[in-house]
Short mmCIF file of C-alpha atoms in Angstrom, two decimals:
data_model
loop_
_atom_site.label_atom_id
_atom_site.label_comp_id
_atom_site.label_asym_id
_atom_site.label_seq_id
_atom_site.Cartn_x
_atom_site.Cartn_y
_atom_site.Cartn_z
CA MET A 1 -20.78 -60.73 67.02
CA ALA A 2 -20.63 -60.58 63.65
CA ASN A 3 -23.26 -57.54 63.43
CA GLY A 4 -20.67 -55.74 65.92
CA VAL A 5 -17.41 -56.58 63.70
CA ARG A 6 -19.35 -55.33 60.62
CA LYS A 7 -20.18 -52.07 62.17
CA ILE A 8 -16.61 -51.71 63.47
CA VAL A 9 -15.49 -52.23 60.13
CA LEU A 10 -18.03 -49.89 58.26
CA SER A 11 -17.58 -47.33 60.59
CA GLY A 12 -13.69 -47.71 59.94
CA VAL A 13 -14.43 -47.50 56.32
CA VAL A 14 -16.50 -44.45 56.29
CA LEU A 15 -13.76 -42.60 58.65
CA ALA A 16 -11.27 -43.48 56.08
CA VAL A 17 -13.29 -42.05 53.48
CA LEU A 18 -14.09 -39.29 55.28
CA ALA A 19 -10.47 -38.58 56.29
CA GLY A 20 -9.29 -39.34 52.68
CA GLY A 21 -11.89 -36.79 51.35
CA ALA A 22 -10.79 -34.33 53.68
CA VAL A 23 -7.21 -34.78 52.87
CA ALA A 24 -7.90 -34.51 49.14
CA GLY A 25 -10.29 -31.43 50.03
CA GLY A 26 -7.52 -29.79 51.73
CA ASN A 27 -5.08 -30.62 48.96
CA TRP A 28 -7.65 -29.17 46.56
CA TRP A 29 -8.17 -25.98 48.65
CA ARG A 30 -4.22 -25.52 49.05
CA GLU A 31 -3.00 -26.48 46.13
CA GLY A 32 -5.21 -27.91 43.37
CA ARG A 33 -7.78 -25.22 42.91
CA PHE A 34 -4.92 -22.99 41.51
CA MET A 35 -3.59 -25.45 39.11
CA GLU A 36 -4.63 -25.45 35.34
CA SER A 37 -3.31 -28.14 33.04
CA THR A 38 -3.88 -29.10 29.44
CA ASP A 39 -2.62 -31.79 27.43
CA ASN A 40 -2.99 -29.58 24.13
CA ALA A 41 0.69 -28.61 24.46
CA TYR A 42 3.73 -29.21 22.23
CA VAL A 43 7.31 -28.43 21.93
CA GLN A 44 8.08 -25.57 19.69
CA SER A 45 11.37 -23.94 18.22
CA ASP A 46 12.02 -20.71 16.04
CA ILE A 47 12.63 -22.86 12.84
CA THR A 48 14.96 -20.83 10.05
CA VAL A 49 14.03 -21.57 6.62
CA VAL A 50 17.03 -21.29 4.56
CA SER A 51 16.72 -19.92 0.87
CA PRO A 52 18.86 -18.56 -1.79
CA LYS A 53 19.19 -14.71 -2.57
CA VAL A 54 20.17 -15.51 -5.97
CA SER A 55 19.02 -17.73 -9.02
CA ALA A 56 21.39 -20.21 -10.29
CA TYR A 57 21.98 -23.89 -10.23
CA VAL A 58 23.22 -26.04 -7.13
CA ARG A 59 26.56 -26.96 -7.79
CA ASP A 60 27.20 -28.51 -4.42
CA VAL A 61 25.45 -29.09 -1.38
CA LYS A 62 27.69 -29.38 2.03
CA ALA A 63 25.17 -29.97 4.72
CA ALA A 64 23.73 -33.50 5.40
CA GLU A 65 20.39 -34.25 6.89
CA ASN A 66 20.24 -33.86 10.88
CA GLN A 67 23.71 -32.02 10.73
CA LEU A 68 24.90 -29.75 13.21
CA VAL A 69 25.87 -26.80 11.83
CA ARG A 70 27.20 -23.43 13.41
CA ALA A 71 26.49 -19.95 12.16
CA GLY A 72 28.24 -19.09 8.78
CA ASP A 73 28.80 -22.63 8.07
CA VAL A 74 28.36 -23.48 4.06
CA LEU A 75 25.30 -25.39 3.38
CA ALA A 76 25.18 -25.35 -0.37
CA VAL A 77 27.32 -23.64 -3.35
CA LEU A 78 25.54 -22.38 -6.35
CA ASP A 79 27.22 -22.08 -9.94
CA ASP A 80 28.73 -18.66 -9.97
CA GLN A 81 30.07 -18.31 -13.64
CA ASP A 82 27.67 -15.63 -14.45
CA PHE A 83 27.91 -13.77 -11.23
CA ARG A 84 31.95 -13.95 -11.83
CA ALA A 85 31.45 -12.45 -15.43
CA LYS A 86 29.34 -9.56 -14.06
CA VAL A 87 31.69 -8.66 -11.28
CA ALA A 88 34.54 -8.31 -14.07
CA GLU A 89 32.03 -6.27 -16.25
CA ALA A 90 31.34 -3.89 -13.52
CA GLN A 91 34.95 -3.86 -12.41
CA ALA A 92 35.73 -2.75 -16.21
CA ALA A 93 33.37 -0.14 -15.85
CA VAL A 94 34.52 1.47 -12.68
CA ALA A 95 37.92 1.34 -14.50
CA ALA A 96 36.77 3.12 -17.24
CA GLN A 97 34.95 5.87 -15.32
CA ARG A 98 38.02 6.30 -13.07
CA ALA A 99 40.24 6.85 -16.58
CA ALA A 100 37.81 9.33 -17.82
CA LEU A 101 38.21 11.24 -14.30
CA GLY A 102 41.88 11.08 -14.79
CA THR A 103 41.62 12.36 -18.68
CA LEU A 104 39.26 15.24 -17.16
CA ASP A 105 41.98 16.19 -14.50
CA SER A 106 44.59 16.50 -17.14
CA LYS A 107 42.39 18.53 -19.44
CA LEU A 108 41.82 20.96 -16.50
CA ASP A 109 45.18 21.19 -15.88
CA LEU A 110 46.04 21.81 -19.68
CA GLN A 111 43.04 24.13 -19.77
CA ARG A 112 44.73 26.32 -16.96
CA THR A 113 47.86 26.89 -19.21
CA VAL A 114 45.78 27.58 -22.26
CA ILE A 115 43.89 30.07 -20.12
CA ASP A 116 47.36 31.52 -18.83
CA GLN A 117 48.31 31.88 -22.77
CA ALA A 118 45.04 33.33 -23.72
CA ALA A 119 45.71 35.85 -20.83
CA ALA A 120 48.85 36.63 -21.95
CA THR A 121 47.70 37.25 -25.44
CA LEU A 122 45.37 39.61 -24.15
CA ALA A 123 48.07 41.60 -22.30
CA SER A 124 50.18 41.89 -25.69
CA ALA A 125 46.91 42.82 -27.22
CA GLU A 126 46.18 45.50 -24.91
CA ALA A 127 50.11 46.33 -24.90
CA GLU A 128 49.73 47.12 -29.00
CA GLN A 129 46.50 48.83 -28.51
CA ARG A 130 48.26 51.54 -26.27
CA ARG A 131 50.89 51.76 -28.56
CA ALA A 132 48.85 52.19 -31.87
CA GLN A 133 46.56 54.63 -29.51
CA GLN A 134 49.99 56.79 -28.78
CA GLU A 135 50.92 56.64 -32.35
CA TYR A 136 47.49 57.63 -33.88
CA GLU A 137 47.65 60.25 -31.41
CA ARG A 138 51.07 61.67 -32.37
CA SER A 139 50.09 61.25 -36.17
CA ARG A 140 47.18 63.42 -35.65
CA SER A 141 48.82 66.15 -33.93
CA LEU A 142 51.36 66.53 -36.40
CA ALA A 143 48.70 66.02 -39.18
CA ASN A 144 47.10 69.05 -37.92
CA ASP A 145 50.12 71.29 -37.90
CA SER A 146 50.92 69.78 -41.39
CA TRP A 147 54.21 67.86 -40.26
CA THR A 148 53.21 64.62 -41.59
CA SER A 149 51.19 63.57 -44.34
CA ARG A 150 47.56 62.43 -44.44
CA GLN A 151 48.41 58.80 -45.55
CA LYS A 152 50.22 58.23 -42.59
CA LEU A 153 47.46 59.40 -39.99
CA GLU A 154 45.46 57.00 -41.84
CA THR A 155 47.79 54.28 -41.35
CA ALA A 156 48.21 54.95 -37.82
CA ASP A 157 44.18 55.14 -37.79
CA ALA A 158 44.02 51.79 -39.22
CA ASP A 159 46.67 50.38 -36.74
CA LEU A 160 44.40 51.70 -33.81
CA ARG A 161 41.38 50.11 -35.01
CA LYS A 162 43.05 46.76 -35.79
CA ALA A 163 44.62 46.74 -32.17
CA VAL A 164 41.29 47.51 -30.63
CA ALA A 165 39.69 44.51 -32.70
CA GLN A 166 42.56 42.39 -31.66
CA VAL A 167 42.06 43.03 -27.78
CA ALA A 168 38.35 42.48 -28.35
CA LYS A 169 39.17 38.82 -29.80
CA SER A 170 41.80 38.34 -27.13
CA ARG A 171 39.18 39.05 -24.57
CA ALA A 172 36.56 36.73 -26.03
CA ALA A 173 39.21 33.81 -26.58
CA LEU A 174 40.10 34.39 -22.62
CA ALA A 175 36.24 34.21 -21.95
CA ALA A 176 35.84 31.22 -23.81
CA GLU A 177 38.59 29.38 -22.27
CA ASN A 178 37.35 30.22 -18.78
CA GLU A 179 33.93 28.73 -19.80
CA GLN A 180 35.50 25.78 -20.89
CA VAL A 181 36.88 25.44 -17.42
CA ASN A 182 33.11 25.33 -16.31
CA VAL A 183 32.29 22.92 -18.78
CA LEU A 184 35.13 20.68 -17.89
CA HIS A 185 33.78 20.87 -14.14
CA ALA A 186 30.34 20.01 -14.92
CA THR A 187 31.70 16.90 -16.93
CA ARG A 188 33.72 15.93 -14.14
CA THR A 189 30.80 16.18 -11.63
CA GLU A 190 28.87 13.84 -14.30
CA THR A 191 31.72 11.62 -14.60
CA GLU A 192 31.73 11.16 -10.83
CA ALA A 193 28.10 10.38 -10.32
CA HIS A 194 28.71 7.51 -13.30
CA LEU A 195 31.84 6.43 -11.28
CA ALA A 196 29.38 6.30 -8.05
CA GLN A 197 26.74 4.15 -10.17
CA ALA A 198 29.57 1.85 -11.45
CA GLU A 199 30.97 1.35 -7.99
CA ALA A 200 27.53 0.78 -6.67
CA THR A 201 26.95 -1.64 -9.74
CA LEU A 202 30.17 -3.36 -8.44
CA ARG A 203 29.16 -4.02 -4.89
CA THR A 204 25.98 -5.45 -6.09
CA ALA A 205 27.50 -7.91 -8.38
CA ARG A 206 30.08 -8.75 -5.44
CA ILE A 207 27.38 -9.22 -2.89
CA ASP A 208 25.26 -11.44 -5.53
CA LEU A 209 28.51 -13.44 -6.05
CA GLU A 210 29.14 -13.94 -2.35
CA ASN A 211 25.25 -14.85 -2.10
CA THR A 212 25.91 -18.16 -4.56
CA VAL A 213 27.82 -19.58 -1.32
CA VAL A 214 24.48 -20.18 1.03
CA ARG A 215 25.63 -19.99 4.82
CA ALA A 216 23.72 -21.00 8.12
CA PRO A 217 22.63 -17.96 9.31
CA VAL A 218 22.21 -19.62 12.74
CA ASP A 219 23.29 -22.44 15.05
CA GLY A 220 20.99 -25.40 14.34
CA VAL A 221 20.37 -28.99 13.22
CA VAL A 222 19.70 -29.62 9.28
CA GLY A 223 16.26 -30.66 8.66
CA ASN A 224 13.74 -31.01 5.68
CA ARG A 225 16.44 -30.95 3.33
CA GLY A 226 14.93 -30.70 -0.33
CA VAL A 227 18.07 -29.36 -2.08
CA GLN A 228 19.96 -31.42 -4.58
CA VAL A 229 22.96 -30.71 -6.71
CA GLY A 230 21.74 -29.62 -10.31
CA GLN A 231 18.56 -28.33 -8.91
CA TYR A 232 17.88 -24.71 -10.07
CA ALA A 233 17.62 -22.46 -7.18
CA ARG A 234 15.57 -19.64 -6.93
CA PRO A 235 14.96 -16.89 -4.12
CA GLY A 236 12.01 -17.91 -1.98
CA VAL A 237 12.19 -21.47 -2.57
CA GLN A 238 13.07 -23.24 0.39
CA LEU A 239 16.42 -25.31 0.35
CA LEU A 240 16.32 -26.41 3.77
CA SER A 241 15.29 -25.68 7.56
CA LEU A 242 17.39 -25.19 10.73
CA VAL A 243 16.24 -26.06 13.91
CA PRO A 244 18.04 -24.32 16.72
CA LEU A 245 18.32 -27.22 19.24
CA PRO A 246 18.36 -27.08 22.57
CA ASP A 247 16.63 -23.61 22.14
CA VAL A 248 13.28 -24.93 22.43
CA TYR A 249 10.15 -23.71 24.38
CA VAL A 250 6.41 -25.11 24.68
CA VAL A 251 3.42 -23.38 23.30
CA ALA A 252 0.21 -24.73 25.51
CA ASN A 253 -3.18 -24.23 24.38
CA PHE A 254 -5.46 -23.37 27.20
CA LYS A 255 -8.87 -22.78 27.39
CA GLU A 256 -9.91 -19.45 27.60
CA THR A 257 -11.66 -20.00 31.04
CA GLN A 258 -8.23 -20.99 32.47
CA LEU A 259 -6.60 -17.85 31.71
CA SER A 260 -8.21 -15.81 34.79
CA ARG A 261 -5.50 -16.12 36.99
CA MET A 262 -2.35 -17.25 34.69
CA ARG A 263 0.29 -14.65 34.54
CA PRO A 264 3.95 -14.56 32.94
CA GLY A 265 6.55 -15.83 35.21
CA GLN A 266 4.10 -18.33 36.96
CA HIS A 267 5.54 -21.71 37.70
CA VAL A 268 4.98 -24.73 35.00
CA SER A 269 5.51 -28.50 35.57
CA ILE A 270 5.84 -29.91 32.15
CA SER A 271 5.65 -33.79 31.44
CA VAL A 272 6.43 -34.85 28.14
CA ASP A 273 5.00 -37.97 26.27
CA ALA A 274 8.26 -39.15 24.64
CA PHE A 275 9.76 -39.22 28.34
CA PRO A 276 7.25 -40.15 30.64
CA ASP A 277 9.65 -41.14 33.64
CA ARG A 278 10.95 -37.23 33.41
CA HIS A 279 9.35 -33.87 34.39
CA LEU A 280 10.70 -30.48 33.54
CA GLU A 281 10.26 -26.98 35.22
CA GLY A 282 9.37 -24.08 32.92
CA THR A 283 8.10 -20.57 33.17
CA VAL A 284 5.03 -18.78 31.63
CA GLU A 285 6.57 -16.34 29.37
CA SER A 286 3.94 -14.93 27.21
CA PHE A 287 0.32 -15.12 25.88
CA ALA A 288 -0.64 -15.00 22.20
CA PRO A 289 -2.31 -11.70 20.97
CA ALA A 290 -5.43 -13.61 19.99
CA SER A 291 -6.91 -17.12 20.06
CA GLY A 292 -5.63 -19.90 17.53
CA SER A 293 -8.58 -19.71 15.78
CA LYS A 294 -8.01 -15.98 14.58
CA PHE A 295 -4.42 -17.08 13.11
CA SER A 296 -6.44 -20.15 11.33
CA LEU A 297 -6.14 -20.21 7.61
CA LEU A 298 -10.28 -19.58 7.66
CA PRO A 299 -11.04 -17.74 10.92
CA PRO A 300 -14.73 -18.84 11.99
CA GLU A 301 -17.27 -16.03 11.08
CA ASN A 302 -19.81 -16.48 13.88
CA ALA A 303 -22.33 -13.81 12.86
CA THR A 304 -23.56 -15.89 10.09
CA GLY A 305 -25.49 -19.32 10.16
CA ASN A 306 -26.33 -20.89 13.16
CA PHE A 307 -24.45 -20.16 16.51
CA THR A 308 -22.65 -22.84 18.43
CA LYS A 309 -20.43 -21.30 21.46
CA ILE A 310 -17.14 -22.99 21.39
CA VAL A 311 -14.70 -22.56 24.27
CA GLN A 312 -11.54 -21.01 22.68
CA ARG A 313 -7.98 -21.81 23.35
CA VAL A 314 -5.19 -19.30 23.54
CA PRO A 315 -1.51 -20.11 22.71
CA VAL A 316 0.61 -19.57 26.11
CA ARG A 317 4.45 -19.63 25.59
CA ILE A 318 6.34 -21.55 28.09
CA ALA A 319 10.16 -21.00 28.57
CA LEU A 320 12.41 -24.00 29.19
CA PRO A 321 15.75 -23.45 31.08
CA ARG A 322 18.67 -24.53 28.52
CA ASP A 323 20.09 -26.69 30.97
CA ASN A 324 17.02 -28.66 31.58
CA ALA A 325 17.17 -32.39 32.11
CA LEU A 326 16.02 -33.01 28.35
CA ALA A 327 18.31 -30.44 26.84
CA GLY A 328 19.12 -31.82 23.44
CA LEU A 329 16.52 -34.46 23.35
CA LEU A 330 13.44 -32.61 22.87
CA ARG A 331 12.19 -32.31 19.63
CA PRO A 332 9.60 -29.49 18.08
CA GLY A 333 6.51 -31.17 17.66
CA LEU A 334 6.37 -33.45 20.54
CA SER A 335 3.39 -33.89 22.79
CA VAL A 336 3.50 -32.31 26.39
CA GLU A 337 1.21 -31.78 29.49
CA ALA A 338 1.57 -28.39 30.98
CA GLU A 339 0.24 -27.74 34.74
CA VAL A 340 0.57 -23.77 35.56
CA ASP A 341 1.09 -23.11 39.19
CA THR A 342 -1.63 -19.79 39.41
CA ARG A 343 -0.83 -18.99 43.10
CA GLY A 344 0.06 -15.36 43.47
CA ALA A 345 -1.47 -13.95 40.51
CA ASP A 346 -2.66 -11.07 42.13
CA ALA A 347 0.80 -9.83 43.17
CA LEU A 348 2.21 -10.50 39.18
CA PRO A 349 1.73 -8.14 36.26
CA HIS A 350 -0.29 -9.38 33.41
CA MET A 351 2.95 -8.29 31.11
CA PRO A 352 6.31 -8.59 31.89
CA ALA A 353 8.45 -5.38 32.97
CA GLY A 354 9.55 -3.99 29.66
CA GLY A 355 6.67 -5.84 27.55
CA VAL A 356 4.81 -4.27 24.67
CA PHE A 357 2.29 -2.53 26.88
CA GLY A 358 4.81 -1.22 29.08
CA ALA A 359 6.84 0.28 26.36
CA LEU A 360 3.68 1.69 25.05
CA ALA A 361 2.96 3.15 28.53
CA ASP A 362 6.29 4.47 28.80
CA LYS A 363 5.90 6.27 25.42
CA GLN A 364 2.56 7.68 26.47
CA ALA A 365 3.95 9.10 29.61
CA VAL A 366 6.92 10.72 27.68
CA ALA A 367 4.32 12.28 25.30
CA ALA A 368 2.34 13.69 28.16
CA ARG A 369 5.32 15.32 29.90
#
């Protein structure tokens, strides 16, 4: 009797194991074989490092650590005395060049009057020359008939020569005055160039003055704030960082052997270590153009020394919806586990529509036409 019960129990256990194995095998065949997971994944965000555009001492700090700011909000104020002085100097230079232009315009107006005066002088000289010419012709005719003295003829001849010389002098003076107009125009062009240069210097000085007020370039939360009042700020030196929460995403470092059926647009199940009771849904967005080791500070050189094959990992960017269950709670650097459902990989392109390679293909197609 005991042996019969034992056989029945053992048979039940075997049947249960077989049934469980069949169920597990069926689940693996239907779903499990399509799932690729990794715990080498982290929450990331496009952190903006804020640094000044000009060098000056920090006069005031408006942003506190962990404070939420909007684009355009004042983060810090630099001492602007030197920059205000440069703006005043540039404004004076612009005013001087504009005054010089006004002076040249007045000279041009005056020069036109001088030219009219020189033209009138030339006309008077030419009229005097014609009168002297006529007087000379009469005196010579009368002298030939002995009706006038030789002295009068010589006087008429001298007057004619004097009139001719006066005409030449008046023509030269008119030409000189006309040339002076060209000189004034050239000087005006040069002054306009100096004015444009002074205005550009003024714009630069005003931009530098505006840059003494450091503003937030994007919406975000202040972090890693190292700026203090009295500190000497320089371009390129970090003042603080802005983390654009809740605009975060996940970067999962999958093994190269897991990528064969992974495509953009596939569904991703995400669990965050900090919130183990909540699960998020994401989408595969893109793949890194190289493995993580290629972007390291010292990339491995496999062509030297003893070679040991190591499975490489490729960063995969996973998009999270803005209205996810942990919106506003996720922070860059948190550890997560990501599981990608690769079913239907054959129906999905390796790159999303409008991606880098799609754009290149479009350009090549246009060039081929």
